[in-house]
Amino acid sequence: MEVDCVPCELDDIDDLPCRDGDHQLQQWQRQLNQLDADLDSMHKLMDMYSGWDLRIVNGSIYLESRIRSLHELIEYNRASIRYLSPFQHFIRREHIQFQGVSASVALASTGLIVRHATPNKASRHLICHGIHEKARERMNSLIYLYMTRYNPLVGFLHAPTFRAYYRRLEDPLSSALALAVCVDTIAYFYPQLEYSVQEKRELAEFFYTRCRDLLLDMYDDPTRRWEAVIATALLMQYLMDVLLEHSEARRLITIALLASHELENQELSLLESVLLHRALIALQVWSCSIDLIVEDKFDFSWINDQPVVIFDDEPKSLRVYFIMWYNLLDLAGSPYITTLMERVRYSVLHGDTCELSLDLILQYEPTIQTWWKNLPKELRLCEDPFDLKSARQAIENAPSSTHLMTLAVFYVITAMIQSTLLQPLSPIDEQGNEDIIRILRERALSLTMTSTQALIHIMKKNLEVDIDAVPLSFTYMMGVLHSVCNIVSCLHIQLPPEMQSMLLYCFTQLHSMVLSGHHIPESATKLLSFITTRKSNPIVIYEQFPMPRLAMLSDIFHTCFRQLNSIVHLSS
């Protein structure tokens, strides 16, 4: 018997009941349909960018054409997202590996030293000769300095209210707030105070010890809790930037933040609420800094981002200061920067190899440029910070260290991240990656060099026009030395003569103004050995000096300059 087969057109084979072999046929049909869709999208993409050749291998879409410039690389990345977005799971998006250099002496030393330190109880028992007898006189002098030259910049206190409060005190040694102001003054103004280095330490220790003893009873007292939180914020600079006592700082911050939650249930005046808000921001920033130093954890996203109220009788400079911090925290706490720092932090600090997607790498410039363009006009000193010529002019014309700080953080973050991307690794079995690797390396070097040179100019300007802001210059120098050491270690590039001379000038200035009494001879330093072996913590040496962190900074700076000289000759 003959059977005639009649062709039948089926709109959707998925609707047929499943019989032997049908399941595999349906799967093949779906794959063919997906391939047709992919090819159609590829043709649309090539119609717009006719120079690009694409192919499909093993279900993944590859670009065969050469990428010759950063612009082409960015355009392809944008186009692939825009036109192939329904098929992102088919696009080959390899992570690029970046080879680490070594542990960053400039950035990793503090964290390694602090987390491997044994608490030094002896520092709480310094002999303070004759301080009690002249306490009020010395407090008057320190508080005057603080209220005239520092508080107008940072606004921890409302000047008229605090001055009236201080005048009413019968015994200023019984006021945790007044004592904390004196401690903070010594921590910030130690280069300018007319005492010996040892006297400054003894004076600060005397005031700190009395203040801390008062605070331990005040946190649980509803009538004094507000004062305790404000005073705690004023102690952090001394504990962290002078003594390297991060554990003590963390304990006090934790208690103060818990106490602040209790204040939510109390009725506070507008003035008290505003000052509390400012103190809490400071404590949260210090807390994040401790997390970064002690745990290598970068997360500023949880900080209170509400704008700060400025009173009519406060200086205009205070408004600029808080606008600056609001925008800096907006950048540091952004999802992109948080994600990026999470991926590169071990490479930045410890020289580990890191992996980043091409998308994440290429987002850096547009992200940080957008943040810059959205800054208030008074903080946006130039239109394009990556234009070194206009940036240098803007630095010279900057009205204050506060304005410079916004630009400096822009460069510190850029130099820190981009100097980590100087050694991209190309997979041996992949063809066509050489162009991408070259482009990424060249761009990272360009951004690192521009940011580092600009940061040196900022440091020089800061030292020349604002002697009070020396602590900021220490931070800038750390960022500069990290990126410069990475540049010369990775690429063995000789630094431009002007860059060398300005860097050495800034180092000489910092050393003569602050570090000269805390110098550790090369024969006595243990820093590099400790970073490598984690044995013989040099904090034991630093604690023999009145200001341990200054001794550490001196050791770090001299070690970095010796490293640079061993690779490239620095002109003197």
Short mmCIF file of N, CA, C and O in Angstrom, two decimals, residues 310-380:
data_model
loop_
_atom_site.label_atom_id
_atom_site.label_comp_id
_atom_site.label_asym_id
_atom_site.label_seq_id
_atom_site.Cartn_x
_atom_site.Cartn_y
_atom_site.Cartn_z
N ILE A 310 23.53 75.55 57.92
CA ILE A 310 24.51 76.58 58.29
C ILE A 310 23.73 77.77 58.84
O ILE A 310 22.78 78.26 58.21
N PHE A 311 24.14 78.26 60.01
CA PHE A 311 23.46 79.40 60.63
C PHE A 311 23.95 80.72 60.05
O PHE A 311 25.08 80.82 59.54
N ASP A 312 23.10 81.73 60.14
CA ASP A 312 23.41 83.03 59.54
C ASP A 312 24.66 83.67 60.16
O ASP A 312 25.36 84.43 59.48
N ASP A 313 24.92 83.39 61.45
CA ASP A 313 26.06 84.03 62.09
C ASP A 313 27.35 83.20 61.98
O ASP A 313 28.34 83.50 62.65
N GLU A 314 27.34 82.18 61.13
CA GLU A 314 28.55 81.39 60.90
C GLU A 314 29.25 81.87 59.63
O GLU A 314 28.61 82.40 58.72
N PRO A 315 30.56 81.68 59.54
CA PRO A 315 31.31 82.19 58.37
C PRO A 315 30.90 81.50 57.08
O PRO A 315 30.50 80.33 57.07
N LYS A 316 31.03 82.23 55.97
CA LYS A 316 30.67 81.69 54.66
C LYS A 316 31.56 80.50 54.29
O LYS A 316 31.13 79.61 53.55
N SER A 317 32.79 80.50 54.79
CA SER A 317 33.71 79.40 54.46
C SER A 317 33.17 78.06 54.94
O SER A 317 33.48 77.01 54.37
N LEU A 318 32.35 78.10 55.98
CA LEU A 318 31.79 76.86 56.53
C LEU A 318 30.82 76.22 55.54
O LEU A 318 30.76 74.99 55.41
N ARG A 319 30.07 77.04 54.85
CA ARG A 319 29.14 76.51 53.86
C ARG A 319 29.90 75.77 52.76
O ARG A 319 29.51 74.66 52.35
N VAL A 320 31.01 76.34 52.28
CA VAL A 320 31.82 75.68 51.25
C VAL A 320 32.38 74.37 51.76
O VAL A 320 32.42 73.36 51.05
N TYR A 321 32.80 74.36 53.03
CA TYR A 321 33.39 73.16 53.63
C TYR A 321 32.39 72.00 53.64
O TYR A 321 32.72 70.87 53.25
N PHE A 322 31.18 72.26 54.07
CA PHE A 322 30.19 71.18 54.16
C PHE A 322 29.65 70.78 52.79
O PHE A 322 29.31 69.62 52.57
N ILE A 323 29.58 71.72 51.87
CA ILE A 323 29.22 71.36 50.49
C ILE A 323 30.29 70.45 49.91
O ILE A 323 30.00 69.46 49.21
N MET A 324 31.54 70.76 50.20
CA MET A 324 32.64 69.92 49.74
C MET A 324 32.49 68.49 50.26
O MET A 324 32.54 67.52 49.50
N TRP A 325 32.27 68.36 51.59
CA TRP A 325 32.14 67.02 52.17
C TRP A 325 30.92 66.29 51.63
O TRP A 325 30.96 65.08 51.40
N TYR A 326 29.84 66.99 51.44
CA TYR A 326 28.62 66.38 50.91
C TYR A 326 28.90 65.75 49.55
O TYR A 326 28.49 64.61 49.26
N ASN A 327 29.64 66.46 48.70
CA ASN A 327 29.93 65.96 47.36
C ASN A 327 31.01 64.88 47.36
O ASN A 327 30.94 63.93 46.56
N LEU A 328 31.99 65.00 48.25
CA LEU A 328 33.02 63.96 48.34
C LEU A 328 32.42 62.64 48.81
O LEU A 328 32.76 61.56 48.30
N LEU A 329 31.52 62.72 49.79
CA LEU A 329 30.88 61.50 50.27
C LEU A 329 29.92 60.93 49.23
O LEU A 329 29.72 59.71 49.16
N ASP A 330 29.33 61.80 48.43
CA ASP A 330 28.47 61.34 47.33
C ASP A 330 29.29 60.51 46.34
O ASP A 330 28.81 59.48 45.85
N LEU A 331 30.52 60.92 46.07
CA LEU A 331 31.40 60.16 45.18
C LEU A 331 31.87 58.88 45.84
O LEU A 331 31.75 57.78 45.28
N ALA A 332 32.42 59.00 47.06
CA ALA A 332 32.99 57.83 47.74
C ALA A 332 31.94 56.77 48.03
O ALA A 332 32.24 55.57 48.03
N GLY A 333 30.70 57.20 48.28
CA GLY A 333 29.64 56.26 48.60
C GLY A 333 28.82 55.80 47.42
O GLY A 333 27.87 55.02 47.59
N SER A 334 29.19 56.24 46.21
CA SER A 334 28.42 55.85 45.03
C SER A 334 28.58 54.36 44.74
O SER A 334 29.62 53.77 45.04
N PRO A 335 27.56 53.73 44.17
CA PRO A 335 27.66 52.29 43.88
C PRO A 335 28.85 51.95 42.99
O PRO A 335 29.51 50.92 43.19
N TYR A 336 29.15 52.82 42.00
CA TYR A 336 30.25 52.51 41.08
C TYR A 336 31.59 52.51 41.81
O TYR A 336 32.38 51.56 41.69
N ILE A 337 31.89 53.57 42.56
CA ILE A 337 33.18 53.66 43.25
C ILE A 337 33.28 52.57 44.31
O ILE A 337 34.34 51.94 44.49
N THR A 338 32.19 52.30 45.01
CA THR A 338 32.21 51.22 46.02
C THR A 338 32.52 49.88 45.38
O THR A 338 33.36 49.11 45.88
N THR A 339 31.88 49.59 44.24
CA THR A 339 32.13 48.33 43.53
C THR A 339 33.56 48.26 43.01
O THR A 339 34.25 47.24 43.16
N LEU A 340 34.02 49.35 42.41
CA LEU A 340 35.37 49.38 41.84
C LEU A 340 36.43 49.20 42.92
O LEU A 340 37.37 48.42 42.77
N MET A 341 36.29 49.91 44.04
CA MET A 341 37.26 49.79 45.13
C MET A 341 37.23 48.40 45.75
O MET A 341 38.27 47.89 46.19
N GLU A 342 36.07 47.80 45.79
CA GLU A 342 35.97 46.43 46.31
C GLU A 342 36.80 45.48 45.44
O GLU A 342 37.43 44.54 45.95
N ARG A 343 36.82 45.73 44.12
CA ARG A 343 37.54 44.84 43.20
C ARG A 343 39.04 45.09 43.22
O ARG A 343 39.83 44.15 42.99
N VAL A 344 39.48 46.33 43.45
CA VAL A 344 40.90 46.65 43.30
C VAL A 344 41.63 46.85 44.62
O VAL A 344 42.84 47.03 44.63
N ARG A 345 40.91 46.82 45.76
CA ARG A 345 41.54 47.23 47.02
C ARG A 345 42.74 46.38 47.38
O ARG A 345 43.76 46.90 47.85
N TYR A 346 42.66 45.05 47.18
CA TYR A 346 43.80 44.21 47.54
C TYR A 346 44.98 44.44 46.59
O TYR A 346 46.14 44.27 46.97
N SER A 347 44.68 44.81 45.36
CA SER A 347 45.75 45.14 44.42
C SER A 347 46.40 46.47 44.79
O SER A 347 47.62 46.61 44.78
N VAL A 348 45.56 47.46 45.15
CA VAL A 348 46.07 48.77 45.54
C VAL A 348 46.96 48.66 46.78
O VAL A 348 48.07 49.20 46.83
N LEU A 349 46.47 47.94 47.78
CA LEU A 349 47.17 47.90 49.07
C LEU A 349 48.29 46.87 49.12
O LEU A 349 49.36 47.13 49.65
N HIS A 350 48.03 45.68 48.56
CA HIS A 350 48.94 44.57 48.79
C HIS A 350 49.59 44.01 47.52
O HIS A 350 50.32 43.02 47.60
N GLY A 351 49.30 44.62 46.38
CA GLY A 351 49.95 44.18 45.15
C GLY A 351 49.41 42.91 44.56
O GLY A 351 50.06 42.27 43.72
N ASP A 352 48.20 42.50 44.96
CA ASP A 352 47.61 41.27 44.42
C ASP A 352 47.13 41.51 42.98
O ASP A 352 46.84 42.64 42.57
N THR A 353 47.04 40.42 42.22
CA THR A 353 46.43 40.50 40.89
C THR A 353 44.92 40.71 41.04
O THR A 353 44.30 40.15 41.94
N CYS A 354 44.35 41.56 40.18
CA CYS A 354 42.91 41.79 40.24
C CYS A 354 42.29 41.57 38.87
O CYS A 354 42.99 41.60 37.85
N GLU A 355 40.99 41.34 38.85
CA GLU A 355 40.24 41.16 37.60
C GLU A 355 39.11 42.18 37.53
O GLU A 355 38.38 42.36 38.50
N LEU A 356 38.99 42.81 36.38
CA LEU A 356 37.91 43.79 36.17
C LEU A 356 37.28 43.54 34.81
O LEU A 356 37.97 43.19 33.85
N SER A 357 35.98 43.75 34.73
CA SER A 357 35.32 43.67 33.43
C SER A 357 35.65 44.91 32.63
O SER A 357 35.95 45.98 33.18
N LEU A 358 35.59 44.79 31.32
CA LEU A 358 35.86 45.94 30.45
C LEU A 358 34.85 47.05 30.72
O LEU A 358 35.21 48.24 30.72
N ASP A 359 33.59 46.67 30.95
CA ASP A 359 32.57 47.68 31.27
C ASP A 359 32.99 48.52 32.47
O ASP A 359 32.90 49.74 32.45
N LEU A 360 33.42 47.86 33.55
CA LEU A 360 33.77 48.56 34.78
C LEU A 360 34.96 49.49 34.56
O LEU A 360 35.00 50.61 35.08
N ILE A 361 35.93 49.06 33.76
CA ILE A 361 37.11 49.88 33.48
C ILE A 361 36.72 51.13 32.69
O ILE A 361 37.11 52.25 33.03
N LEU A 362 35.93 50.93 31.64
CA LEU A 362 35.59 52.04 30.75
C LEU A 362 34.61 53.02 31.36
O LEU A 362 34.47 54.14 30.89
N GLN A 363 33.92 52.61 32.42
CA GLN A 363 32.99 53.53 33.08
C GLN A 363 33.70 54.59 33.92
O GLN A 363 33.08 55.58 34.30
N TYR A 364 34.99 54.37 34.23
CA TYR A 364 35.64 55.24 35.21
C TYR A 364 35.63 56.72 34.78
O TYR A 364 35.14 57.58 35.52
N GLU A 365 36.18 57.00 33.62
CA GLU A 365 36.27 58.41 33.19
C GLU A 365 34.90 59.09 33.10
O GLU A 365 34.72 60.17 33.66
N PRO A 366 33.94 58.51 32.37
CA PRO A 366 32.64 59.20 32.30
C PRO A 366 31.98 59.37 33.67
O PRO A 366 31.32 60.37 33.93
N THR A 367 32.18 58.39 34.56
CA THR A 367 31.55 58.48 35.89
C THR A 367 32.14 59.62 36.69
O THR A 367 31.41 60.46 37.25
N ILE A 368 33.46 59.67 36.78
CA ILE A 368 34.08 60.70 37.63
C ILE A 368 33.99 62.08 36.97
O ILE A 368 33.90 63.10 37.65
N GLN A 369 33.99 62.12 35.63
CA GLN A 369 33.81 63.39 34.93
C GLN A 369 32.40 63.93 35.14
O GLN A 369 32.21 65.14 35.31
N THR A 370 31.41 63.05 35.12
CA THR A 370 30.03 63.48 35.37
C THR A 370 29.89 64.02 36.78
O THR A 370 29.24 65.05 37.01
N TRP A 371 30.49 63.31 37.75
CA TRP A 371 30.47 63.81 39.14
C TRP A 371 31.10 65.20 39.21
O TRP A 371 30.55 66.10 39.87
N TRP A 372 32.22 65.39 38.53
CA TRP A 372 32.90 66.68 38.56
C TRP A 372 32.03 67.77 37.94
O TRP A 372 31.91 68.87 38.49
N LYS A 373 31.42 67.50 36.81
CA LYS A 373 30.61 68.51 36.12
C LYS A 373 29.36 68.88 36.92
O LYS A 373 28.81 69.97 36.74
N ASN A 374 28.92 68.00 37.81
CA ASN A 374 27.73 68.29 38.63
C ASN A 374 28.06 68.98 39.94
O ASN A 374 27.15 69.27 40.72
N LEU A 375 29.34 69.25 40.19
CA LEU A 375 29.72 69.96 41.41
C LEU A 375 29.19 71.40 41.37
O LEU A 375 29.05 71.99 40.29
N PRO A 376 28.93 71.99 42.54
CA PRO A 376 28.60 73.42 42.57
C PRO A 376 29.75 74.24 41.97
O PRO A 376 30.92 73.84 42.03
N LYS A 377 29.40 75.35 41.41
CA LYS A 377 30.38 76.15 40.65
C LYS A 377 31.58 76.53 41.50
O LYS A 377 32.71 76.56 41.00
N GLU A 378 31.35 76.83 42.81
CA GLU A 378 32.48 77.29 43.62
C GLU A 378 33.51 76.21 43.90
O GLU A 378 34.65 76.49 44.26
N LEU A 379 33.13 74.93 43.71
CA LEU A 379 34.08 73.83 43.91
C LEU A 379 34.68 73.33 42.60
O LEU A 379 35.72 72.67 42.61
N ARG A 380 34.04 73.62 41.50
CA ARG A 380 34.52 73.16 40.19
C ARG A 380 35.53 74.18 39.66
O ARG A 380 35.19 75.10 38.91
#
